[in-house]
PDB file of C-alpha atoms in Angstrom:
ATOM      1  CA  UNK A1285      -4.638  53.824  68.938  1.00  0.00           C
ATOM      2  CA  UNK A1286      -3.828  53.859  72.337  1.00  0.00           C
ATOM      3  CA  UNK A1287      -5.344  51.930  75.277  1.00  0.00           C
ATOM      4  CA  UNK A1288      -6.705  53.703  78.538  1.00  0.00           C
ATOM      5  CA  UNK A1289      -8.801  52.139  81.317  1.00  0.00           C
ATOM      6  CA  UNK A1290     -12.084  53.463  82.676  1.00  0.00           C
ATOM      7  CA  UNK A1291     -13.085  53.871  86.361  1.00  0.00           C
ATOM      8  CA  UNK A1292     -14.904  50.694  85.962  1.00  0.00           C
ATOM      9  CA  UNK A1293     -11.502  48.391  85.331  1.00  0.00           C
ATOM     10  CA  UNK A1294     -12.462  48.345  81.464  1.00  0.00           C
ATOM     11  CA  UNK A1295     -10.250  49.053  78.308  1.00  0.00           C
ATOM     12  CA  UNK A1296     -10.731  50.554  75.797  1.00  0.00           C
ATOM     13  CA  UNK A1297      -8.452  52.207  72.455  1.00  0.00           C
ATOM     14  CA  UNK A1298      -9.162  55.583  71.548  1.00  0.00           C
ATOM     15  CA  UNK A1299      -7.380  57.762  68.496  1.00  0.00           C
ATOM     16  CA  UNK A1300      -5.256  59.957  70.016  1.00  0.00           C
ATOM     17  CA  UNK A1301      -4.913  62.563  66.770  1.00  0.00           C
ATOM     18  CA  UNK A1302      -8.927  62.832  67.894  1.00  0.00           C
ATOM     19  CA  UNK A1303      -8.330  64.242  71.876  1.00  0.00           C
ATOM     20  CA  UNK A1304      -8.244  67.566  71.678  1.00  0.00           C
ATOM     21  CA  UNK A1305      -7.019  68.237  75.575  1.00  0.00           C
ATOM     22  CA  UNK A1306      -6.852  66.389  78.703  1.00  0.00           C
ATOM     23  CA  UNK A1307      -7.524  67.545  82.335  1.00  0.00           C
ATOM     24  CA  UNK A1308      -6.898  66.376  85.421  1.00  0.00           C
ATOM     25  CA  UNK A1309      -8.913  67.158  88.806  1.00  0.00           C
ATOM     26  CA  UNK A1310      -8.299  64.782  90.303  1.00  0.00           C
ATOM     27  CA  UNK A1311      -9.592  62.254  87.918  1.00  0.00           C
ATOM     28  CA  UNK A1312      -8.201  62.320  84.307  1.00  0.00           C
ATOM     29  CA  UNK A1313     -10.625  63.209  81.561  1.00  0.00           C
ATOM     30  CA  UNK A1314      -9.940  63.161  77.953  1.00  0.00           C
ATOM     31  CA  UNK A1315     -12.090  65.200  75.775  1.00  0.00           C
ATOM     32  CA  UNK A1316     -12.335  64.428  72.229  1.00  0.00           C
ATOM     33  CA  UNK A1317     -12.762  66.825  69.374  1.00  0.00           C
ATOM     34  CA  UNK A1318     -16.094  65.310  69.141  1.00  0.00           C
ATOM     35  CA  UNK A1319     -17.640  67.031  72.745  1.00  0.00           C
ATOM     36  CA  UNK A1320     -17.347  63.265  74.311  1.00  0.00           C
ATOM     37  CA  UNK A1321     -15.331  62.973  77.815  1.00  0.00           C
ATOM     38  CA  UNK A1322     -13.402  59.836  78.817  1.00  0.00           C
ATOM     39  CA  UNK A1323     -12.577  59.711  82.337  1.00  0.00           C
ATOM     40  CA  UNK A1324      -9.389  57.033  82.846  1.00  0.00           C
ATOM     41  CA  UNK A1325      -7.174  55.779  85.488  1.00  0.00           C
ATOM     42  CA  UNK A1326      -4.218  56.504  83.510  1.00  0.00           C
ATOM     43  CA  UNK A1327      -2.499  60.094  85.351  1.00  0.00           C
ATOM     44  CA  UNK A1328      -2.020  62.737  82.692  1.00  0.00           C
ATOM     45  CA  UNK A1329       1.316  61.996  82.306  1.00  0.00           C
ATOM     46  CA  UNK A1330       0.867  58.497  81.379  1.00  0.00           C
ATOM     47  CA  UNK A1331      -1.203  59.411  78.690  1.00  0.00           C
ATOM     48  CA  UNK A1332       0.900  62.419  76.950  1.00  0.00           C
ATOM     49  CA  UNK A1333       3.560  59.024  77.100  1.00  0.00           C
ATOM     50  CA  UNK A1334       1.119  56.828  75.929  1.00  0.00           C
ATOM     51  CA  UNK A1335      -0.010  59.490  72.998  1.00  0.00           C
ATOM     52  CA  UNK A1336       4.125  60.416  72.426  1.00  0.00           C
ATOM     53  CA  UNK A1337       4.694  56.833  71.942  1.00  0.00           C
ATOM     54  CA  UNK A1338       2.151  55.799  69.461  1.00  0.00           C
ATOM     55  CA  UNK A1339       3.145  59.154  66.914  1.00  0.00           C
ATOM     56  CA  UNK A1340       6.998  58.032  67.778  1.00  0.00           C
ATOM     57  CA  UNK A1341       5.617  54.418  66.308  1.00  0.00           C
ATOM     58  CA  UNK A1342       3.623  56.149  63.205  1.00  0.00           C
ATOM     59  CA  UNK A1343       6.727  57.956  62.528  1.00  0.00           C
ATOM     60  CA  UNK A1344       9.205  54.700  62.849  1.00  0.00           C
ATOM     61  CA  UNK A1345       6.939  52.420  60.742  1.00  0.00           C
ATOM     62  CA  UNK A1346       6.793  55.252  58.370  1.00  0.00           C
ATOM     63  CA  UNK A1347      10.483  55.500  57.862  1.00  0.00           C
ATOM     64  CA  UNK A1348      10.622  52.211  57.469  1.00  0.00           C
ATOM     65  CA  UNK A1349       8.153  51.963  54.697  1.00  0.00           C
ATOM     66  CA  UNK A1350       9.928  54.959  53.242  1.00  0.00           C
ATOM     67  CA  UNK A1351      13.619  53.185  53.583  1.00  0.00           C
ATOM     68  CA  UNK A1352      11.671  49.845  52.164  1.00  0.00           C
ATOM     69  CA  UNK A1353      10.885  52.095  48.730  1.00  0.00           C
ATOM     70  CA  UNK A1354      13.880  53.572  48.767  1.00  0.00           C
ATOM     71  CA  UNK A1355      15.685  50.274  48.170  1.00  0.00           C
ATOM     72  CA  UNK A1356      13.190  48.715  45.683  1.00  0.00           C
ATOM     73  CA  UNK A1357      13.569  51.340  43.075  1.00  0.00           C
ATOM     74  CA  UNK A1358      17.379  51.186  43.181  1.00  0.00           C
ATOM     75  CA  UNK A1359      17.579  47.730  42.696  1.00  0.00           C
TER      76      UNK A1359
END
């Protein structure tokens, strides 16, 4: 999940494998796969960063899980 801010000051966590495309004029909207629209404070940017960072985490924890295995069945 990954945390975003609406207009109002309030956060919120939304999936990021569930936004299908984000937009910016001027505000930033995210629009889900679902039809719903999230407007944030975040710029576009931050939140293709915010989205790269969580998958670089998925993939991380997964490796380490995967390296954890790895070293069970050898022992």
């Amino acid at each position: 999940m990954i945390v975003v801010t609406r207009l109002n000051r309030s956060r919120f966590a939304v999936n990021p494998d569930l936004v299908e495309r984000i937009e910016e004029h001027p505000d930033t909207v995210l629009l889900m796969v679902n039809g719903e629209r999230y407007v944030v404070t975040e710029s576009m940017k931050d939140v293709i960063r915010l989205v790269v960072e969580h998958r670089a985490a998925v993939v991380a924890a997964a490796a380490a899980v995967s390296a954890g295995a790895g070293s069970e069945g050898a022992a």
